[in-house]
Short mmCIF file of C-alpha atoms in Angstrom, two decimals:
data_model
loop_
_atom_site.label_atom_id
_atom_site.label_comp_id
_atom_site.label_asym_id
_atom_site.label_seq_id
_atom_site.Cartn_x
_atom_site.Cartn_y
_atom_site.Cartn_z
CA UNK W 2 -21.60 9.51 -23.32
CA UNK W 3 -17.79 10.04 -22.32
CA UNK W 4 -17.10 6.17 -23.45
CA UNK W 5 -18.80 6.53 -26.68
CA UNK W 6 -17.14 9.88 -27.56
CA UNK W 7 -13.82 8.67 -27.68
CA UNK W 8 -13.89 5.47 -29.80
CA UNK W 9 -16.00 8.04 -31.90
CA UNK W 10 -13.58 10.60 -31.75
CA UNK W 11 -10.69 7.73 -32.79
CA UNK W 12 -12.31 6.62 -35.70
CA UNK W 13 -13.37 9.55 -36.85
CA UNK W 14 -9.68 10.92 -36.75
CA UNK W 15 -8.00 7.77 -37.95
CA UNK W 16 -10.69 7.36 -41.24
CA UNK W 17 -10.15 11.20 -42.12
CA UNK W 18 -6.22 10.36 -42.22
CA UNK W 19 -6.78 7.58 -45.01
CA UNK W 20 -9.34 9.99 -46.55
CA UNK W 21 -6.52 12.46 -46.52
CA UNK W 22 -3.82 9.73 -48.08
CA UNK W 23 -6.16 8.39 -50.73
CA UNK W 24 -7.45 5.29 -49.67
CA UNK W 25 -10.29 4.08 -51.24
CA UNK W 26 -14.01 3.75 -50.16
CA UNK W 27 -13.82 0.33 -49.52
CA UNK W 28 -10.53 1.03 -47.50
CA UNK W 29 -11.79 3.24 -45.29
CA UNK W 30 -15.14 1.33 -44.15
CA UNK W 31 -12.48 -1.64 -43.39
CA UNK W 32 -10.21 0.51 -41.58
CA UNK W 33 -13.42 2.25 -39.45
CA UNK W 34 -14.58 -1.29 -38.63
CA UNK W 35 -11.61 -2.37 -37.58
CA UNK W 36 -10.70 1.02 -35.59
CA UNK W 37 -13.82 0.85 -34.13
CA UNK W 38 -13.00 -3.13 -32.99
CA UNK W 39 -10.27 -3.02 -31.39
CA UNK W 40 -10.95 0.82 -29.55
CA UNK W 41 -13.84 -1.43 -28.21
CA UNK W 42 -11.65 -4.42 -27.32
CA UNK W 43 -9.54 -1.49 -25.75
CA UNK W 44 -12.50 -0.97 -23.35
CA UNK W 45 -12.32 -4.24 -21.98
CA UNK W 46 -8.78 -5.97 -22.15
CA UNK W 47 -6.54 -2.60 -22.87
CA UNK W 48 -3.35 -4.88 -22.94
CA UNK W 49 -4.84 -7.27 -25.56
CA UNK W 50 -5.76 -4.21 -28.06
CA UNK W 51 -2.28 -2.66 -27.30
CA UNK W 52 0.02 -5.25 -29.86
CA UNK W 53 -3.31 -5.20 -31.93
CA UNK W 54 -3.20 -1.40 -32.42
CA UNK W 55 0.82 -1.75 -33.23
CA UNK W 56 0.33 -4.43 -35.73
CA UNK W 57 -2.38 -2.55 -37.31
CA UNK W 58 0.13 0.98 -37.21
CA UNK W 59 2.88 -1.03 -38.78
CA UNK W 60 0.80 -3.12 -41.43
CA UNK W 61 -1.32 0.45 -42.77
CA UNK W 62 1.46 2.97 -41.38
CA UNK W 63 -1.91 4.75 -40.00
CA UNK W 64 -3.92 4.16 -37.37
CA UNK W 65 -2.06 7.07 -35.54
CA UNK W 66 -4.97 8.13 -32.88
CA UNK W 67 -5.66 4.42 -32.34
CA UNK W 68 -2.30 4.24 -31.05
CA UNK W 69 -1.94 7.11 -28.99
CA UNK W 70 -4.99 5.95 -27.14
CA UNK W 71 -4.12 2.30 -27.08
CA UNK W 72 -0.48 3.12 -25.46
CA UNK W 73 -2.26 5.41 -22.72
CA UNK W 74 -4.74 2.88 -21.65
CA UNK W 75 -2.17 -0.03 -21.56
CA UNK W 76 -0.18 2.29 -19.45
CA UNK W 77 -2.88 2.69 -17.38
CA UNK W 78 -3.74 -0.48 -16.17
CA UNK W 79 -0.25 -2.22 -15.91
CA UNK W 80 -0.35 -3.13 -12.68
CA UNK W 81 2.33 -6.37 -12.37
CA UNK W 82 5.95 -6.68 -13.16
CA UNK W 83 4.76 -9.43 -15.83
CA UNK W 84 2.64 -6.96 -17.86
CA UNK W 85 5.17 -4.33 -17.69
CA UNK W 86 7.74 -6.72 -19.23
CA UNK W 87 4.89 -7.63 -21.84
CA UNK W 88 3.58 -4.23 -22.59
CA UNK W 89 7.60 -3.05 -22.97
CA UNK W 90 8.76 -5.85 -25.12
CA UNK W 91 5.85 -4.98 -27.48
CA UNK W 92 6.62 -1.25 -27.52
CA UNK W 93 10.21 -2.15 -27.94
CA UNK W 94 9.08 -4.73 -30.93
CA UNK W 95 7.50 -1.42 -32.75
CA UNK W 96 9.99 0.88 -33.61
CA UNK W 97 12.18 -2.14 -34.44
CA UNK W 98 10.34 -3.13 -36.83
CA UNK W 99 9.42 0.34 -37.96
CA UNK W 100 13.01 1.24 -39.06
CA UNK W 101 14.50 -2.01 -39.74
CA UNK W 102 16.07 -1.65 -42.98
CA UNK W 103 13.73 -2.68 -45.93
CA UNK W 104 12.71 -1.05 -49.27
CA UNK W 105 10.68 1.64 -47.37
CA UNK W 106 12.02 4.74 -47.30
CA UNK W 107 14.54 4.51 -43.97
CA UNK W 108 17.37 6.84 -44.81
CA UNK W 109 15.35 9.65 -42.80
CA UNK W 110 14.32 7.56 -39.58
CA UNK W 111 13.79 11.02 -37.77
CA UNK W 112 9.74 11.23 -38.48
CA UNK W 113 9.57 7.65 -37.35
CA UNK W 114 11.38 8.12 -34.62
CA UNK W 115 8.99 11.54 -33.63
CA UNK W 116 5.95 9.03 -34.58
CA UNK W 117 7.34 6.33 -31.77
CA UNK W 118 7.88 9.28 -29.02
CA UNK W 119 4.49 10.97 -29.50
CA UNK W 120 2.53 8.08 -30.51
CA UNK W 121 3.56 5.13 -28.43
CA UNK W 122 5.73 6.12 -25.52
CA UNK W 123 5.12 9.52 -23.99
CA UNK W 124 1.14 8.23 -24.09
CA UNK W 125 2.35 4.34 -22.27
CA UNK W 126 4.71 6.08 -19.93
CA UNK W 127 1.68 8.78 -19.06
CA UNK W 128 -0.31 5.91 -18.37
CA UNK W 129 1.89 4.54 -15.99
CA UNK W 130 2.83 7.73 -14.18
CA UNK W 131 -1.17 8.48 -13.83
CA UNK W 132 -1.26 4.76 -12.50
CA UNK W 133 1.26 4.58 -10.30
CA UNK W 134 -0.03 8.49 -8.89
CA UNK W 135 -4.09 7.35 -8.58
CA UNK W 136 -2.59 4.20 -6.44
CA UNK W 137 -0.15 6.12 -4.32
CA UNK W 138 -2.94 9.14 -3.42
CA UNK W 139 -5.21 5.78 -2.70
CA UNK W 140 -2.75 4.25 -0.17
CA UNK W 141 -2.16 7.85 1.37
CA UNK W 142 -6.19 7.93 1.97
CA UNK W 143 -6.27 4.57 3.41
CA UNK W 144 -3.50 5.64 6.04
CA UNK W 145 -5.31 8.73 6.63
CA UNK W 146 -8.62 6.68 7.49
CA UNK W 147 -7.03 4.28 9.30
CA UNK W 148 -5.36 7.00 11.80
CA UNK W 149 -8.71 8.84 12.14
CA UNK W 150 -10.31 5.20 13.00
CA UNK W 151 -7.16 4.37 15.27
CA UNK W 152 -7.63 8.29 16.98
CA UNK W 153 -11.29 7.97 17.62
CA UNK W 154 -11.02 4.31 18.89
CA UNK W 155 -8.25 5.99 21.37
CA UNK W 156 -10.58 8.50 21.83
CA UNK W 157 -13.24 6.39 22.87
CA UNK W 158 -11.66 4.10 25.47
CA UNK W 159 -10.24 6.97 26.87
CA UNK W 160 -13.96 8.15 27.61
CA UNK W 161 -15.08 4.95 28.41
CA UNK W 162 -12.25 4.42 31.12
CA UNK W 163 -12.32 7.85 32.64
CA UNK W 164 -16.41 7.96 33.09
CA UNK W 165 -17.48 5.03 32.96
CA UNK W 166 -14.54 3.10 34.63
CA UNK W 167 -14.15 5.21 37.53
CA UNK W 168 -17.98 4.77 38.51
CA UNK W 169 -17.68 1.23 38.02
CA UNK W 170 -14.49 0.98 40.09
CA UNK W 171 -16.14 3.04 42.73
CA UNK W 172 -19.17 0.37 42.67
CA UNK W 173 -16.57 -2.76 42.90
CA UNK W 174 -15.15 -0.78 45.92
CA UNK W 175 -18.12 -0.27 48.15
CA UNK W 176 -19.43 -3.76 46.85
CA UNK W 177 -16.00 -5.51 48.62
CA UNK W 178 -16.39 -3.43 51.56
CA UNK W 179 -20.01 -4.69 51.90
CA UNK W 180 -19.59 -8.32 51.37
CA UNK W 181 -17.45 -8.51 54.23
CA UNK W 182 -19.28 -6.36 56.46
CA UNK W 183 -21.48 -8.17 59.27
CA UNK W 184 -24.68 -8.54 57.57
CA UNK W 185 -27.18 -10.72 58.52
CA UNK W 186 -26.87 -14.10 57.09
CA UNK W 187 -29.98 -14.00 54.66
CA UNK W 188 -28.12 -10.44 53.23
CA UNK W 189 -24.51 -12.39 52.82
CA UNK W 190 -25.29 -14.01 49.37
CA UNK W 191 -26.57 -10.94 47.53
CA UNK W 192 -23.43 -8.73 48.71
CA UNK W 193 -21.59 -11.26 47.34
CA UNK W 194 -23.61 -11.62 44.65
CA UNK W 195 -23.46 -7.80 44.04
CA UNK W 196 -19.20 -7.92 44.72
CA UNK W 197 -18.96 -10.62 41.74
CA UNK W 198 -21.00 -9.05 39.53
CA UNK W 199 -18.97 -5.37 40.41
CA UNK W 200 -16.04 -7.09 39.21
CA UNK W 201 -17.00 -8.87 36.37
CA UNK W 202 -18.18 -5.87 35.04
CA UNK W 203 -15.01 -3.60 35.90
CA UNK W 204 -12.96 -7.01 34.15
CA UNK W 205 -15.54 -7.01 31.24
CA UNK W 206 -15.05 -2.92 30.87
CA UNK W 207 -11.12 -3.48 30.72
CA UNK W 208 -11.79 -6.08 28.02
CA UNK W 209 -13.60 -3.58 25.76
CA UNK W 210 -10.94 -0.48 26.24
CA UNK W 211 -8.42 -3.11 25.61
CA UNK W 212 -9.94 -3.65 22.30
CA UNK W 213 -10.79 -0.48 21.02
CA UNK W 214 -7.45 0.13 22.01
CA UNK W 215 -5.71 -2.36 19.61
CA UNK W 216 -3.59 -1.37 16.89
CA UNK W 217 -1.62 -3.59 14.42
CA UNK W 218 1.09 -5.50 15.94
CA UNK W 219 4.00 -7.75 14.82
CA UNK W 220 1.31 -10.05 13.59
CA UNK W 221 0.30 -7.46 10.70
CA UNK W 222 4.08 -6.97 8.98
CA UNK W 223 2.69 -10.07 6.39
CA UNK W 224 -0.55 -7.84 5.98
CA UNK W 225 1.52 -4.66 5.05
CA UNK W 226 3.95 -6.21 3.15
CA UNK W 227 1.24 -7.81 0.79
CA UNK W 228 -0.83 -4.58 0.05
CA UNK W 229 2.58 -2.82 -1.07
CA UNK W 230 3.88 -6.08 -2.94
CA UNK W 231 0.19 -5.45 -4.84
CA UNK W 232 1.21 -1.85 -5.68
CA UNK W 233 3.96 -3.06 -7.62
CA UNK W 234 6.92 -2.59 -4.67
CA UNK W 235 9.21 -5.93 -4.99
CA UNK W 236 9.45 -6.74 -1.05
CA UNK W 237 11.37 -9.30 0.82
CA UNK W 238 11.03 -10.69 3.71
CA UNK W 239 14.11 -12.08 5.91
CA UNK W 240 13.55 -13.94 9.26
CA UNK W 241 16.45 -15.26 11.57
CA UNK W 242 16.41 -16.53 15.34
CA UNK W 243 13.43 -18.12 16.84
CA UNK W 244 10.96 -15.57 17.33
CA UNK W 245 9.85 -14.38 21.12
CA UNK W 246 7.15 -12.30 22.55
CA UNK W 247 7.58 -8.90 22.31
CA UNK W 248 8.12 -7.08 26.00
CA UNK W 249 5.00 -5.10 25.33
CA UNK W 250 1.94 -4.53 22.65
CA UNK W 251 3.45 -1.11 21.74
CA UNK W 252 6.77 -2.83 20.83
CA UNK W 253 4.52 -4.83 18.43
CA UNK W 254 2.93 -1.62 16.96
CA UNK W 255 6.15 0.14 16.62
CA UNK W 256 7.58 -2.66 14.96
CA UNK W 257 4.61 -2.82 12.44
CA UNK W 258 5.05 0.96 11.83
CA UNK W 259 8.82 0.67 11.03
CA UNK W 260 8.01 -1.98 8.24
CA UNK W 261 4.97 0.57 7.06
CA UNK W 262 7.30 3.60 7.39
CA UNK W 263 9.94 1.59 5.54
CA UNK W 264 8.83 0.49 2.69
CA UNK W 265 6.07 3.96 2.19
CA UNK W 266 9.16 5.76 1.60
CA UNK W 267 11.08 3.38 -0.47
CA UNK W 268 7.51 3.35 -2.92
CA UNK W 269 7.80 7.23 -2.66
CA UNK W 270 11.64 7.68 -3.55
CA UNK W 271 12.99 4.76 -5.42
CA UNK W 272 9.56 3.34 -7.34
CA UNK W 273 10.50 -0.55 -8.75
CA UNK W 274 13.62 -0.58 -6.73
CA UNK W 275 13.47 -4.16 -4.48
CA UNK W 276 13.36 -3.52 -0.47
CA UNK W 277 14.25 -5.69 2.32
CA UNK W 278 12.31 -6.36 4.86
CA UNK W 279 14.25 -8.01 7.66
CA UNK W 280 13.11 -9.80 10.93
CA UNK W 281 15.99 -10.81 13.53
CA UNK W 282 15.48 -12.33 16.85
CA UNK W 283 18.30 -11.94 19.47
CA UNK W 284 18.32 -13.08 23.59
CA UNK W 285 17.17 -10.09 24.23
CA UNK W 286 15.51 -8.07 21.46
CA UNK W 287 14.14 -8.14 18.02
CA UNK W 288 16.26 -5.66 15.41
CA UNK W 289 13.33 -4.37 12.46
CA UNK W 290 15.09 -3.20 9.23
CA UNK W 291 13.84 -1.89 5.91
CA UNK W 292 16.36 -1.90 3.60
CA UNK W 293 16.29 0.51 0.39
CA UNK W 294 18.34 1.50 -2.51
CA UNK W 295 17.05 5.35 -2.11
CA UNK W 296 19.37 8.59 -1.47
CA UNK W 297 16.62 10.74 -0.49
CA UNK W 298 15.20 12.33 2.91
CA UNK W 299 13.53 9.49 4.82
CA UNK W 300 10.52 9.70 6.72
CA UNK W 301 9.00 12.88 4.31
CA UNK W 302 10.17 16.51 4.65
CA UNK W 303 12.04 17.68 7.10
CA UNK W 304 11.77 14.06 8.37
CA UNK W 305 8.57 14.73 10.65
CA UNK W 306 7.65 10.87 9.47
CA UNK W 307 11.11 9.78 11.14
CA UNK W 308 10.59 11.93 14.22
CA UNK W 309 7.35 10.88 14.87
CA UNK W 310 8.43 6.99 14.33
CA UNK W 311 11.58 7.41 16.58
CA UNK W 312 9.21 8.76 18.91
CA UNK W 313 6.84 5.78 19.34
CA UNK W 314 9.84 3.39 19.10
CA UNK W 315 11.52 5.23 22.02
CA UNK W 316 7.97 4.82 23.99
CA UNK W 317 8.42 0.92 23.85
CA UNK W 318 11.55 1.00 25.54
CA UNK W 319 13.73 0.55 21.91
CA UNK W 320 15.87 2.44 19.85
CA UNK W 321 15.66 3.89 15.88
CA UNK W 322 18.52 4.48 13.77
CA UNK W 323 18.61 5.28 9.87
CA UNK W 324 22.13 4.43 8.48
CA UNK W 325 23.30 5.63 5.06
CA UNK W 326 25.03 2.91 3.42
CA UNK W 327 27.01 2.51 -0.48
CA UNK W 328 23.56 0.77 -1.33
CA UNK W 329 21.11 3.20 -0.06
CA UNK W 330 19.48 3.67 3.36
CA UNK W 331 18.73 1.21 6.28
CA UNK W 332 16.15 2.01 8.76
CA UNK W 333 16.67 0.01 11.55
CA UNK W 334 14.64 -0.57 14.83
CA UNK W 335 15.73 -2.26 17.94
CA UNK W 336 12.91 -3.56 20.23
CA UNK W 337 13.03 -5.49 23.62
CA UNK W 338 11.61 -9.12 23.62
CA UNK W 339 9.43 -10.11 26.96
CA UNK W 340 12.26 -11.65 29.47
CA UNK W 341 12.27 -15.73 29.97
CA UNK W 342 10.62 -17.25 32.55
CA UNK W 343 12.32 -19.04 35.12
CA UNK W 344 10.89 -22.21 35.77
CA UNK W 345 11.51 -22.81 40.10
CA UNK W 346 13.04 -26.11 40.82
CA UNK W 347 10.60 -28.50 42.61
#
């Protein structure tokens, strides 16, 4: 009902304003149709009926409600630095071409200038805003989920390794202590037996707490990157040195959280700004930086986002520091690499 009200609603309001100006009959079953077209091309490829709605505004000087609702929903679903450019230059193209001079009456440009700002870009610039808003309450649920999957995994192995683990540990033990008891030969196998399969299943129970432990690691920066280059957030990506293992998996999942803490803030406080992601291996650690052109508080307010991320860096043995620099801010994490082995001489 809601998507045939509005077209309705558009070429109702559009035909009344030719009614209103004196076009003929004729006229104004042309200029329904045509309303009625495009609002219904608008449906489908917003972007497309945009320019088509402006041409139509600047050929009639009507189509007034077609416009307003065209510029919204072209606003709306810009979601690339290529259809912003597009969707601009044709915005740009209209009021050009609206008061260049000509014949027309242009020594008053002031109502043309009121029809650009109502009609064309406080709706395109609303569309955006809504846009860009709806994507960044979407990422903040997707975090959200994530931690309450990450907490319950936790949560899990935790129960898994203090119940279950213990028992199993205590079956492993007495199973040892048994196979090399003196048992009667025909016993010996199935102690043994029963000691094997102990510890298989106290390795096999490791395995699984291990796993539902797991959180993203180094491995997932690419990941995270991509899903905020998709939002519209113009990252790159700067590796030096040859890369190492990291001394430990939470040095992995601390570096992965500076990159996602990074570049969260520089989408929340400079939107379409370009960040730097950098990657650089040293002998002896691996330096994380996320580099933005934003003045604002890092890490949300009161910086309990920065706390809480100097926190888990601190628990991997590294070190956090934000730096304010001429160009913005530069969070940067230092992380220790896994020492080199020492190969003995033969």
């Amino acid at each position: 009902m809601a998507r045939t009200a509005l077209p309705l609603a558009v070429v109702v309001a559009d035909t009344g304003f030719g009614w209103l100006v004196g076009t003929s009959a004729a006229g104004l079953a042309a200029w329904a149709a045509l309303t009625a077209a495009v609002m219904l091309l608008a449906a489908r490829r917003p972007l497309v009926a945009f320019p088509i709605a402006l041409a139509s505004a600047l050929l009639t000087g009507g189509a007034l409600a077609l416009l307003a609702c065209t510029s919204y929903q072209a606003g709306r679903h810009v979601t690339s630095r290529r259809q912003l450019v597009l969707t601009v230059t044709a915005a740009v193209a209209y009021p050009v071409v609206l008061l260049a001079p000509t014949p027309l009456p242009a020594t008053e440009p002031y109502p043309a200038l009121a029809r650009i700002a109502l009609l064309v870009a406080m709706p395109l610039v609303a569309g955006v805003h809504f846009t860009r808003q709806a994507e960044r309450l979407r990422r903040e649920r997707r975090r959200h989920a994530e931690r309450e999957r990450s907490r319950e995994r936790r949560r899990i192995a935790a129960d898994m390794h203090d119940s279950l683990g213990r028992w199993l540990s205590l079956v492993s033990v007495q199973a040892a202590a048994l196979e090399v008891a003196p048992l009667p030969a025909d016993q010996r196998p199935v102690a043994r037996n029963l000691a094997h399969a102990a510890r298989t299943a106290v390795d096999e129970l490791h395995a699984v707490v291990a796993t539902l432990r797991a959180s993203p690691g180094l491995e997932g920066v690419d990941d995270v990157v991509a899903q905020f280059r998709r939002a519209g957030v113009a990252v790159t990506v700067e590796r030096s040195g040859p890369a190492r293992p990291l001394a430990t998996g939470d040095a992995g999942h601390a570096a992965y959280r500076v990159v996602q803490e990074g570049l969260t803030n520089a989408a929340r406080h400079a939107p379409g700004e370009p960040v730097v992601v950098s990657l650089t291996w040293q002998p002896d650690a691996l330096l994380v930086a996320v580099a933005n052109p934003t003045h604002e508080q890092v890490g949300g307010a009161g910086g309990t986002g920065l706390a809480g991320l100097a926190e888990r860096v601190r628990s991997a043995g590294g070190l956090l520091r934000v730096r304010a620099e001429p160009g913005g801010f530069r969070l940067v994490a230092m992380l220790p690499v896994a020492p080199e082995r020492v190969e003995a001489a033969p």
